[in-house]
């Protein structure tokens, strides 16, 4: 049946006519099939031809249906997409006006005519000689006053341009004071200092309570007037150094002389702290 349907759709004869030899040699077909009447095959062929004609008649309808569906798709999808794209607005064309400027040539100005005034000339010789000639009178000098002017220079002082001018600037700064000479150690050939004011050091109460004893050695610089200018600790004893420095700063000495001139000297001072 499947083969028969395919042959009908393709427009071929429904049954192939075989000769009596094929019917006799076919093993799968029975004698009943080979002996079927030809009217049956003619009816099947007529039905196949009618189906083929109906199929060919339906092609215009199918074509119209496809065209209608395609038109619907165009209306649904293509036209909205084309409508969403905005078209650019046309740019209005403005009329262009061209103005041509022509340079006006300048006319040359006529040269100015200078007007000269004509003055009468009197340079001519007299025709008649004068009868009397008036004598010439000497011109009188201008009157001068002998009133002295305040701030005026006396007569005969000379040319004012020869007066020298002197501009004084700011006064020069005072010269810096000379730095004191470096102190020197006391040596032979010098008149050594003599103590004239002696102050005993005060034993600190804390050092006394702690039973602290010792020797403090100081370096002292004596000025040219015999006063103690600087003090430096060479050997230290805790709790006793400041008491020794305070006492030495109050000492006074006679000036130290070198070749008859007072000088600064450096001397070493030893102070012994001992509990009684």
PDB file of C-alpha atoms in Angstrom:
ATOM      1  CA  UNK A   1       0.000   0.000   0.000  1.00  0.00           C
ATOM      2  CA  UNK A   2       2.910   2.368   0.793  1.00  0.00           C
ATOM      3  CA  UNK A   3       4.333   1.841  -2.681  1.00  0.00           C
ATOM      4  CA  UNK A   4       0.933   2.452  -4.211  1.00  0.00           C
ATOM      5  CA  UNK A   5       0.515   5.737  -2.329  1.00  0.00           C
ATOM      6  CA  UNK A   6       3.952   6.972  -3.391  1.00  0.00           C
ATOM      7  CA  UNK A   7       3.258   6.177  -7.016  1.00  0.00           C
ATOM      8  CA  UNK A   8      -0.061   8.033  -6.846  1.00  0.00           C
ATOM      9  CA  UNK A   9       1.621  11.147  -5.312  1.00  0.00           C
ATOM     10  CA  UNK A  10       4.349  11.075  -7.950  1.00  0.00           C
ATOM     11  CA  UNK A  11       1.792  10.714 -10.809  1.00  0.00           C
ATOM     12  CA  UNK A  12       2.945   7.290 -11.937  1.00  0.00           C
ATOM     13  CA  UNK A  13       0.653   4.399 -12.912  1.00  0.00           C
ATOM     14  CA  UNK A  14      -0.656   2.628  -9.860  1.00  0.00           C
ATOM     15  CA  UNK A  15       0.162  -0.883 -11.152  1.00  0.00           C
ATOM     16  CA  UNK A  16       2.891  -1.968 -13.488  1.00  0.00           C
ATOM     17  CA  UNK A  17       1.686  -4.322 -16.242  1.00  0.00           C
ATOM     18  CA  UNK A  18       3.813  -7.407 -16.320  1.00  0.00           C
ATOM     19  CA  UNK A  19       3.670 -10.084 -18.901  1.00  0.00           C
ATOM     20  CA  UNK A  20       2.543 -13.580 -18.231  1.00  0.00           C
ATOM     21  CA  UNK A  21       6.145 -14.687 -17.943  1.00  0.00           C
ATOM     22  CA  UNK A  22       6.726 -12.426 -14.840  1.00  0.00           C
ATOM     23  CA  UNK A  23       3.594 -13.688 -13.165  1.00  0.00           C
ATOM     24  CA  UNK A  24       4.664 -17.219 -13.782  1.00  0.00           C
ATOM     25  CA  UNK A  25       8.239 -16.677 -12.563  1.00  0.00           C
ATOM     26  CA  UNK A  26       7.360 -14.592  -9.466  1.00  0.00           C
ATOM     27  CA  UNK A  27       7.595 -16.640  -6.315  1.00  0.00           C
ATOM     28  CA  UNK A  28       5.897 -14.148  -3.978  1.00  0.00           C
ATOM     29  CA  UNK A  29       2.783 -13.509  -5.922  1.00  0.00           C
ATOM     30  CA  UNK A  30      -0.005 -16.013  -6.257  1.00  0.00           C
ATOM     31  CA  UNK A  31      -1.807 -17.006  -9.356  1.00  0.00           C
ATOM     32  CA  UNK A  32      -4.868 -15.156  -8.107  1.00  0.00           C
ATOM     33  CA  UNK A  33      -3.059 -11.816  -8.287  1.00  0.00           C
ATOM     34  CA  UNK A  34      -1.877 -12.459 -11.816  1.00  0.00           C
ATOM     35  CA  UNK A  35      -5.302 -13.401 -12.894  1.00  0.00           C
ATOM     36  CA  UNK A  36      -6.956 -10.173 -11.503  1.00  0.00           C
ATOM     37  CA  UNK A  37      -9.281  -8.529 -14.043  1.00  0.00           C
ATOM     38  CA  UNK A  38      -8.007  -5.418 -15.880  1.00  0.00           C
ATOM     39  CA  UNK A  39     -11.069  -3.361 -14.794  1.00  0.00           C
ATOM     40  CA  UNK A  40      -9.695  -3.199 -11.255  1.00  0.00           C
ATOM     41  CA  UNK A  41      -6.436  -1.752 -12.412  1.00  0.00           C
ATOM     42  CA  UNK A  42      -8.245   0.739 -14.596  1.00  0.00           C
ATOM     43  CA  UNK A  43     -10.272   2.067 -11.638  1.00  0.00           C
ATOM     44  CA  UNK A  44      -7.142   2.508  -9.556  1.00  0.00           C
ATOM     45  CA  UNK A  45      -5.428   4.384 -12.354  1.00  0.00           C
ATOM     46  CA  UNK A  46      -8.435   6.669 -12.789  1.00  0.00           C
ATOM     47  CA  UNK A  47      -8.438   7.463  -9.039  1.00  0.00           C
ATOM     48  CA  UNK A  48      -4.729   8.298  -9.124  1.00  0.00           C
ATOM     49  CA  UNK A  49      -5.205  10.618 -12.043  1.00  0.00           C
ATOM     50  CA  UNK A  50      -8.114  12.352 -10.262  1.00  0.00           C
ATOM     51  CA  UNK A  51      -5.967  12.832  -7.123  1.00  0.00           C
ATOM     52  CA  UNK A  52      -3.149  14.238  -9.228  1.00  0.00           C
ATOM     53  CA  UNK A  53      -5.512  16.704 -10.911  1.00  0.00           C
ATOM     54  CA  UNK A  54      -6.889  17.778  -7.496  1.00  0.00           C
ATOM     55  CA  UNK A  55      -3.339  18.311  -6.250  1.00  0.00           C
ATOM     56  CA  UNK A  56      -2.475  20.498  -9.203  1.00  0.00           C
ATOM     57  CA  UNK A  57      -5.682  22.510  -8.700  1.00  0.00           C
ATOM     58  CA  UNK A  58      -4.730  23.203  -5.031  1.00  0.00           C
ATOM     59  CA  UNK A  59      -1.343  24.828  -5.897  1.00  0.00           C
ATOM     60  CA  UNK A  60      -2.832  28.323  -6.549  1.00  0.00           C
ATOM     61  CA  UNK A  61      -4.583  28.216  -3.186  1.00  0.00           C
ATOM     62  CA  UNK A  62      -1.363  27.227  -1.410  1.00  0.00           C
ATOM     63  CA  UNK A  63       0.554  29.975  -3.198  1.00  0.00           C
ATOM     64  CA  UNK A  64      -1.992  32.585  -2.182  1.00  0.00           C
ATOM     65  CA  UNK A  65      -1.861  31.373   1.428  1.00  0.00           C
ATOM     66  CA  UNK A  66       1.952  31.631   1.499  1.00  0.00           C
ATOM     67  CA  UNK A  67       1.832  35.120  -0.004  1.00  0.00           C
ATOM     68  CA  UNK A  68      -0.775  36.218   2.571  1.00  0.00           C
ATOM     69  CA  UNK A  69       1.353  34.912   5.462  1.00  0.00           C
ATOM     70  CA  UNK A  70       4.419  36.664   4.082  1.00  0.00           C
ATOM     71  CA  UNK A  71       2.489  39.938   3.805  1.00  0.00           C
ATOM     72  CA  UNK A  72       1.332  39.589   7.438  1.00  0.00           C
ATOM     73  CA  UNK A  73       4.941  39.018   8.577  1.00  0.00           C
ATOM     74  CA  UNK A  74       6.057  42.110   6.692  1.00  0.00           C
ATOM     75  CA  UNK A  75       3.299  44.192   8.297  1.00  0.00           C
ATOM     76  CA  UNK A  76       4.086  42.898  11.809  1.00  0.00           C
ATOM     77  CA  UNK A  77       7.908  43.029  11.863  1.00  0.00           C
ATOM     78  CA  UNK A  78       9.377  45.025   8.996  1.00  0.00           C
ATOM     79  CA  UNK A  79       7.092  48.093   8.915  1.00  0.00           C
ATOM     80  CA  UNK A  80       7.421  48.892  12.706  1.00  0.00           C
ATOM     81  CA  UNK A  81      11.225  48.681  12.435  1.00  0.00           C
ATOM     82  CA  UNK A  82      11.219  51.017   9.475  1.00  0.00           C
ATOM     83  CA  UNK A  83       8.860  53.433  11.262  1.00  0.00           C
ATOM     84  CA  UNK A  84      11.130  53.661  14.368  1.00  0.00           C
ATOM     85  CA  UNK A  85      14.123  55.055  12.429  1.00  0.00           C
ATOM     86  CA  UNK A  86      13.726  58.859  12.436  1.00  0.00           C
ATOM     87  CA  UNK A  87      14.551  60.536   9.215  1.00  0.00           C
ATOM     88  CA  UNK A  88      16.832  63.570   9.428  1.00  0.00           C
ATOM     89  CA  UNK A  89      15.087  66.846   9.059  1.00  0.00           C
ATOM     90  CA  UNK A  90      15.862  68.562   5.799  1.00  0.00           C
ATOM     91  CA  UNK A  91      18.169  71.529   6.212  1.00  0.00           C
ATOM     92  CA  UNK A  92      16.521  74.609   4.787  1.00  0.00           C
ATOM     93  CA  UNK A  93      18.583  76.238   2.130  1.00  0.00           C
ATOM     94  CA  UNK A  94      19.148  79.893   2.863  1.00  0.00           C
ATOM     95  CA  UNK A  95      19.761  82.212  -0.002  1.00  0.00           C
ATOM     96  CA  UNK A  96      23.353  83.424  -0.118  1.00  0.00           C
ATOM     97  CA  UNK A  97      23.935  87.032  -0.884  1.00  0.00           C
ATOM     98  CA  UNK A  98      27.281  87.989  -2.353  1.00  0.00           C
ATOM     99  CA  UNK A  99      28.278  91.623  -2.195  1.00  0.00           C
ATOM    100  CA  UNK A 100      31.149  92.745  -4.357  1.00  0.00           C
ATOM    101  CA  UNK A 101      32.943  95.817  -3.058  1.00  0.00           C
ATOM    102  CA  UNK A 102      34.783  97.904  -5.572  1.00  0.00           C
ATOM    103  CA  UNK A 103      37.635 100.038  -4.350  1.00  0.00           C
ATOM    104  CA  UNK A 104      37.070 103.677  -5.161  1.00  0.00           C
ATOM    105  CA  UNK A 105      40.289 105.188  -6.463  1.00  0.00           C
ATOM    106  CA  UNK A 106      41.373 108.236  -4.528  1.00  0.00           C
ATOM    107  CA  UNK A 107      41.685 111.360  -6.536  1.00  0.00           C
ATOM    108  CA  UNK A 108      44.967 113.197  -6.036  1.00  0.00           C
ATOM    109  CA  UNK A 109      44.530 116.397  -4.096  1.00  0.00           C
ATOM    110  CA  UNK A 110      45.601 119.570  -5.865  1.00  0.00           C
ATOM    111  CA  UNK A 111      48.741 121.093  -4.440  1.00  0.00           C
ATOM    112  CA  UNK A 112      48.013 123.829  -1.968  1.00  0.00           C
ATOM    113  CA  UNK A 113      48.853 127.207  -3.275  1.00  0.00           C
ATOM    114  CA  UNK A 114      50.745 129.147  -0.710  1.00  0.00           C
ATOM    115  CA  UNK A 115      49.576 132.631  -0.443  1.00  0.00           C
ATOM    116  CA  UNK A 116      52.363 135.062   0.095  1.00  0.00           C
ATOM    117  CA  UNK A 117      51.526 138.431   1.506  1.00  0.00           C
ATOM    118  CA  UNK A 118      52.986 141.262  -0.424  1.00  0.00           C
ATOM    119  CA  UNK A 119      54.496 143.809   1.870  1.00  0.00           C
ATOM    120  CA  UNK A 120      55.455 147.181   0.542  1.00  0.00           C
ATOM    121  CA  UNK A 121      59.146 147.749   0.401  1.00  0.00           C
ATOM    122  CA  UNK A 122      60.556 151.024   1.685  1.00  0.00           C
ATOM    123  CA  UNK A 123      64.148 150.460   0.684  1.00  0.00           C
ATOM    124  CA  UNK A 124      64.549 153.429  -1.585  1.00  0.00           C
ATOM    125  CA  UNK A 125      66.736 156.475  -1.439  1.00  0.00           C
ATOM    126  CA  UNK A 126      65.174 159.816  -0.407  1.00  0.00           C
ATOM    127  CA  UNK A 127      64.867 162.311  -3.143  1.00  0.00           C
ATOM    128  CA  UNK A 128      65.618 165.342  -0.923  1.00  0.00           C
ATOM    129  CA  UNK A 129      68.233 165.757   1.828  1.00  0.00           C
ATOM    130  CA  UNK A 130      66.916 166.650   5.328  1.00  0.00           C
ATOM    131  CA  UNK A 131      67.485 170.236   6.440  1.00  0.00           C
ATOM    132  CA  UNK A 132      68.456 169.446  10.049  1.00  0.00           C
ATOM    133  CA  UNK A 133      69.990 166.335  11.570  1.00  0.00           C
ATOM    134  CA  UNK A 134      69.020 165.555  15.169  1.00  0.00           C
ATOM    135  CA  UNK A 135      71.960 164.480  17.373  1.00  0.00           C
ATOM    136  CA  UNK A 136      71.864 160.941  18.760  1.00  0.00           C
ATOM    137  CA  UNK A 137      71.039 160.635  22.471  1.00  0.00           C
ATOM    138  CA  UNK A 138      72.899 158.022  24.548  1.00  0.00           C
ATOM    139  CA  UNK A 139      70.653 155.364  26.103  1.00  0.00           C
ATOM    140  CA  UNK A 140      70.282 155.634  29.870  1.00  0.00           C
ATOM    141  CA  UNK A 141      71.157 152.481  31.882  1.00  0.00           C
ATOM    142  CA  UNK A 142      68.352 150.681  33.669  1.00  0.00           C
ATOM    143  CA  UNK A 143      67.953 151.718  37.302  1.00  0.00           C
ATOM    144  CA  UNK A 144      69.406 149.321  39.879  1.00  0.00           C
ATOM    145  CA  UNK A 145      68.494 148.957  43.523  1.00  0.00           C
ATOM    146  CA  UNK A 146      71.007 148.454  46.302  1.00  0.00           C
ATOM    147  CA  UNK A 147      68.551 146.559  48.539  1.00  0.00           C
ATOM    148  CA  UNK A 148      70.269 143.355  49.767  1.00  0.00           C
ATOM    149  CA  UNK A 149      68.470 140.092  48.983  1.00  0.00           C
ATOM    150  CA  UNK A 150      68.257 137.484  51.746  1.00  0.00           C
ATOM    151  CA  UNK A 151      70.328 134.410  50.918  1.00  0.00           C
ATOM    152  CA  UNK A 152      72.212 136.135  48.071  1.00  0.00           C
ATOM    153  CA  UNK A 153      75.946 135.679  47.741  1.00  0.00           C
ATOM    154  CA  UNK A 154      78.218 138.699  48.231  1.00  0.00           C
ATOM    155  CA  UNK A 155      79.715 140.373  45.204  1.00  0.00           C
ATOM    156  CA  UNK A 156      82.944 138.955  43.924  1.00  0.00           C
ATOM    157  CA  UNK A 157      82.260 135.466  45.360  1.00  0.00           C
ATOM    158  CA  UNK A 158      83.019 133.790  42.054  1.00  0.00           C
ATOM    159  CA  UNK A 159      81.237 131.366  39.775  1.00  0.00           C
ATOM    160  CA  UNK A 160      78.404 129.486  41.430  1.00  0.00           C
ATOM    161  CA  UNK A 161      79.129 126.427  39.359  1.00  0.00           C
ATOM    162  CA  UNK A 162      82.478 126.007  41.107  1.00  0.00           C
ATOM    163  CA  UNK A 163      80.894 125.367  44.535  1.00  0.00           C
ATOM    164  CA  UNK A 164      81.695 121.760  45.535  1.00  0.00           C
ATOM    165  CA  UNK A 165      78.745 119.685  46.710  1.00  0.00           C
ATOM    166  CA  UNK A 166      79.203 117.097  49.455  1.00  0.00           C
ATOM    167  CA  UNK A 167      76.612 114.426  50.145  1.00  0.00           C
ATOM    168  CA  UNK A 168      77.067 112.732  53.477  1.00  0.00           C
ATOM    169  CA  UNK A 169      75.964 109.104  53.765  1.00  0.00           C
ATOM    170  CA  UNK A 170      74.879 107.256  56.896  1.00  0.00           C
ATOM    171  CA  UNK A 171      77.463 107.063  59.649  1.00  0.00           C
ATOM    172  CA  UNK A 172      79.706 104.045  59.600  1.00  0.00           C
ATOM    173  CA  UNK A 173      78.879 101.374  62.188  1.00  0.00           C
ATOM    174  CA  UNK A 174      81.124 101.339  65.218  1.00  0.00           C
ATOM    175  CA  UNK A 175      84.034  98.995  65.116  1.00  0.00           C
ATOM    176  CA  UNK A 176      83.388  95.731  66.967  1.00  0.00           C
ATOM    177  CA  UNK A 177      84.968  95.421  70.355  1.00  0.00           C
ATOM    178  CA  UNK A 178      88.161  93.381  70.300  1.00  0.00           C
ATOM    179  CA  UNK A 179      87.737  89.830  71.480  1.00  0.00           C
ATOM    180  CA  UNK A 180      89.468  89.006  74.729  1.00  0.00           C
ATOM    181  CA  UNK A 181      92.705  87.146  74.337  1.00  0.00           C
ATOM    182  CA  UNK A 182      92.756  83.452  75.096  1.00  0.00           C
ATOM    183  CA  UNK A 183      93.689  82.671  78.695  1.00  0.00           C
ATOM    184  CA  UNK A 184      97.210  81.403  79.373  1.00  0.00           C
ATOM    185  CA  UNK A 185      98.536  79.121  82.034  1.00  0.00           C
ATOM    186  CA  UNK A 186     100.436  80.699  84.898  1.00  0.00           C
ATOM    187  CA  UNK A 187     104.158  80.250  84.282  1.00  0.00           C
ATOM    188  CA  UNK A 188     107.473  81.768  85.339  1.00  0.00           C
ATOM    189  CA  UNK A 189     108.046  85.378  84.394  1.00  0.00           C
ATOM    190  CA  UNK A 190     104.461  86.283  85.314  1.00  0.00           C
ATOM    191  CA  UNK A 191     103.217  88.028  88.405  1.00  0.00           C
ATOM    192  CA  UNK A 192     100.721  85.466  89.699  1.00  0.00           C
ATOM    193  CA  UNK A 193      97.315  86.353  91.101  1.00  0.00           C
ATOM    194  CA  UNK A 194      96.775  86.793  94.803  1.00  0.00           C
ATOM    195  CA  UNK A 195      93.437  85.842  96.418  1.00  0.00           C
ATOM    196  CA  UNK A 196      91.849  88.823  98.067  1.00  0.00           C
ATOM    197  CA  UNK A 197      88.311  87.443  98.636  1.00  0.00           C
ATOM    198  CA  UNK A 198      87.883  83.887  99.915  1.00  0.00           C
ATOM    199  CA  UNK A 199      84.511  82.121 100.371  1.00  0.00           C
ATOM    200  CA  UNK A 200      84.329  78.690 101.970  1.00  0.00           C
ATOM    201  CA  UNK A 201      82.114  76.109 100.205  1.00  0.00           C
ATOM    202  CA  UNK A 202      78.932  75.086 102.020  1.00  0.00           C
ATOM    203  CA  UNK A 203      78.686  71.348 102.696  1.00  0.00           C
ATOM    204  CA  UNK A 204      75.419  70.146 101.167  1.00  0.00           C
ATOM    205  CA  UNK A 205      72.973  68.730 103.722  1.00  0.00           C
ATOM    206  CA  UNK A 206      72.114  65.759 101.497  1.00  0.00           C
ATOM    207  CA  UNK A 207      75.806  64.888 101.081  1.00  0.00           C
ATOM    208  CA  UNK A 208      76.340  65.265 104.831  1.00  0.00           C
ATOM    209  CA  UNK A 209      73.385  62.976 105.563  1.00  0.00           C
ATOM    210  CA  UNK A 210      74.730  60.428 103.065  1.00  0.00           C
ATOM    211  CA  UNK A 211      78.261  60.795 104.497  1.00  0.00           C
ATOM    212  CA  UNK A 212      79.670  61.745 101.048  1.00  0.00           C
ATOM    213  CA  UNK A 213      83.287  62.995 101.039  1.00  0.00           C
ATOM    214  CA  UNK A 214      85.762  63.651  98.218  1.00  0.00           C
ATOM    215  CA  UNK A 215      87.942  66.043  96.245  1.00  0.00           C
ATOM    216  CA  UNK A 216      86.503  68.258  93.465  1.00  0.00           C
ATOM    217  CA  UNK A 217      89.004  69.661  90.908  1.00  0.00           C
ATOM    218  CA  UNK A 218      88.006  72.724  88.839  1.00  0.00           C
ATOM    219  CA  UNK A 219      89.505  74.775  86.001  1.00  0.00           C
ATOM    220  CA  UNK A 220      88.863  78.517  86.524  1.00  0.00           C
ATOM    221  CA  UNK A 221      89.511  81.404  84.108  1.00  0.00           C
ATOM    222  CA  UNK A 222      90.489  84.696  85.762  1.00  0.00           C
ATOM    223  CA  UNK A 223      89.791  87.923  83.924  1.00  0.00           C
ATOM    224  CA  UNK A 224      92.129  90.908  83.681  1.00  0.00           C
ATOM    225  CA  UNK A 225      90.331  92.385  86.698  1.00  0.00           C
ATOM    226  CA  UNK A 226      90.878  89.275  88.842  1.00  0.00           C
ATOM    227  CA  UNK A 227      87.268  88.001  88.745  1.00  0.00           C
ATOM    228  CA  UNK A 228      86.413  84.384  87.975  1.00  0.00           C
ATOM    229  CA  UNK A 229      84.820  84.339  84.503  1.00  0.00           C
ATOM    230  CA  UNK A 230      84.422  80.634  83.756  1.00  0.00           C
ATOM    231  CA  UNK A 231      84.478  77.423  85.809  1.00  0.00           C
ATOM    232  CA  UNK A 232      84.749  73.862  84.440  1.00  0.00           C
ATOM    233  CA  UNK A 233      84.702  70.599  86.440  1.00  0.00           C
ATOM    234  CA  UNK A 234      87.713  68.352  85.850  1.00  0.00           C
ATOM    235  CA  UNK A 235      87.025  65.819  88.604  1.00  0.00           C
ATOM    236  CA  UNK A 236      83.471  65.323  89.780  1.00  0.00           C
ATOM    237  CA  UNK A 237      81.979  64.088  93.050  1.00  0.00           C
ATOM    238  CA  UNK A 238      78.197  63.723  92.989  1.00  0.00           C
ATOM    239  CA  UNK A 239      76.333  65.994  95.423  1.00  0.00           C
ATOM    240  CA  UNK A 240      79.471  68.164  95.887  1.00  0.00           C
ATOM    241  CA  UNK A 241      80.210  69.721  92.433  1.00  0.00           C
ATOM    242  CA  UNK A 242      77.686  72.569  92.586  1.00  0.00           C
ATOM    243  CA  UNK A 243      78.772  73.622  96.088  1.00  0.00           C
ATOM    244  CA  UNK A 244      82.384  73.892  94.876  1.00  0.00           C
ATOM    245  CA  UNK A 245      81.407  75.926  91.781  1.00  0.00           C
ATOM    246  CA  UNK A 246      79.273  78.369  93.803  1.00  0.00           C
ATOM    247  CA  UNK A 247      82.142  79.030  96.211  1.00  0.00           C
ATOM    248  CA  UNK A 248      84.845  79.548  93.518  1.00  0.00           C
ATOM    249  CA  UNK A 249      82.704  82.047  91.522  1.00  0.00           C
ATOM    250  CA  UNK A 250      82.771  84.375  94.553  1.00  0.00           C
ATOM    251  CA  UNK A 251      86.558  84.446  94.847  1.00  0.00           C
ATOM    252  CA  UNK A 252      88.536  87.543  93.863  1.00  0.00           C
ATOM    253  CA  UNK A 253      92.188  87.837  92.803  1.00  0.00           C
ATOM    254  CA  UNK A 254      94.631  90.551  91.951  1.00  0.00           C
ATOM    255  CA  UNK A 255      95.214  91.002  88.191  1.00  0.00           C
ATOM    256  CA  UNK A 256      97.851  88.753  86.649  1.00  0.00           C
ATOM    257  CA  UNK A 257     100.578  90.765  84.872  1.00  0.00           C
ATOM    258  CA  UNK A 258     102.647  89.671  81.895  1.00  0.00           C
ATOM    259  CA  UNK A 259     105.326  92.185  80.848  1.00  0.00           C
ATOM    260  CA  UNK A 260     103.481  94.761  82.920  1.00  0.00           C
ATOM    261  CA  UNK A 261     100.093  94.162  81.190  1.00  0.00           C
ATOM    262  CA  UNK A 262      97.084  92.404  82.797  1.00  0.00           C
ATOM    263  CA  UNK A 263      96.181  89.128  81.076  1.00  0.00           C
ATOM    264  CA  UNK A 264      93.617  86.386  81.449  1.00  0.00           C
ATOM    265  CA  UNK A 265      94.923  83.255  83.075  1.00  0.00           C
ATOM    266  CA  UNK A 266      93.765  79.681  83.520  1.00  0.00           C
ATOM    267  CA  UNK A 267      94.347  78.095  86.886  1.00  0.00           C
ATOM    268  CA  UNK A 268      93.407  74.765  88.512  1.00  0.00           C
ATOM    269  CA  UNK A 269      91.620  74.804  91.872  1.00  0.00           C
ATOM    270  CA  UNK A 270      91.235  71.813  94.223  1.00  0.00           C
ATOM    271  CA  UNK A 271      88.535  71.730  96.920  1.00  0.00           C
ATOM    272  CA  UNK A 272      88.484  68.964  99.532  1.00  0.00           C
ATOM    273  CA  UNK A 273      85.170  68.048 101.174  1.00  0.00           C
ATOM    274  CA  UNK A 274      85.577  66.169 104.470  1.00  0.00           C
ATOM    275  CA  UNK A 275      83.138  65.566 107.292  1.00  0.00           C
ATOM    276  CA  UNK A 276      84.355  66.574 110.767  1.00  0.00           C
TER     277      UNK A 276
END
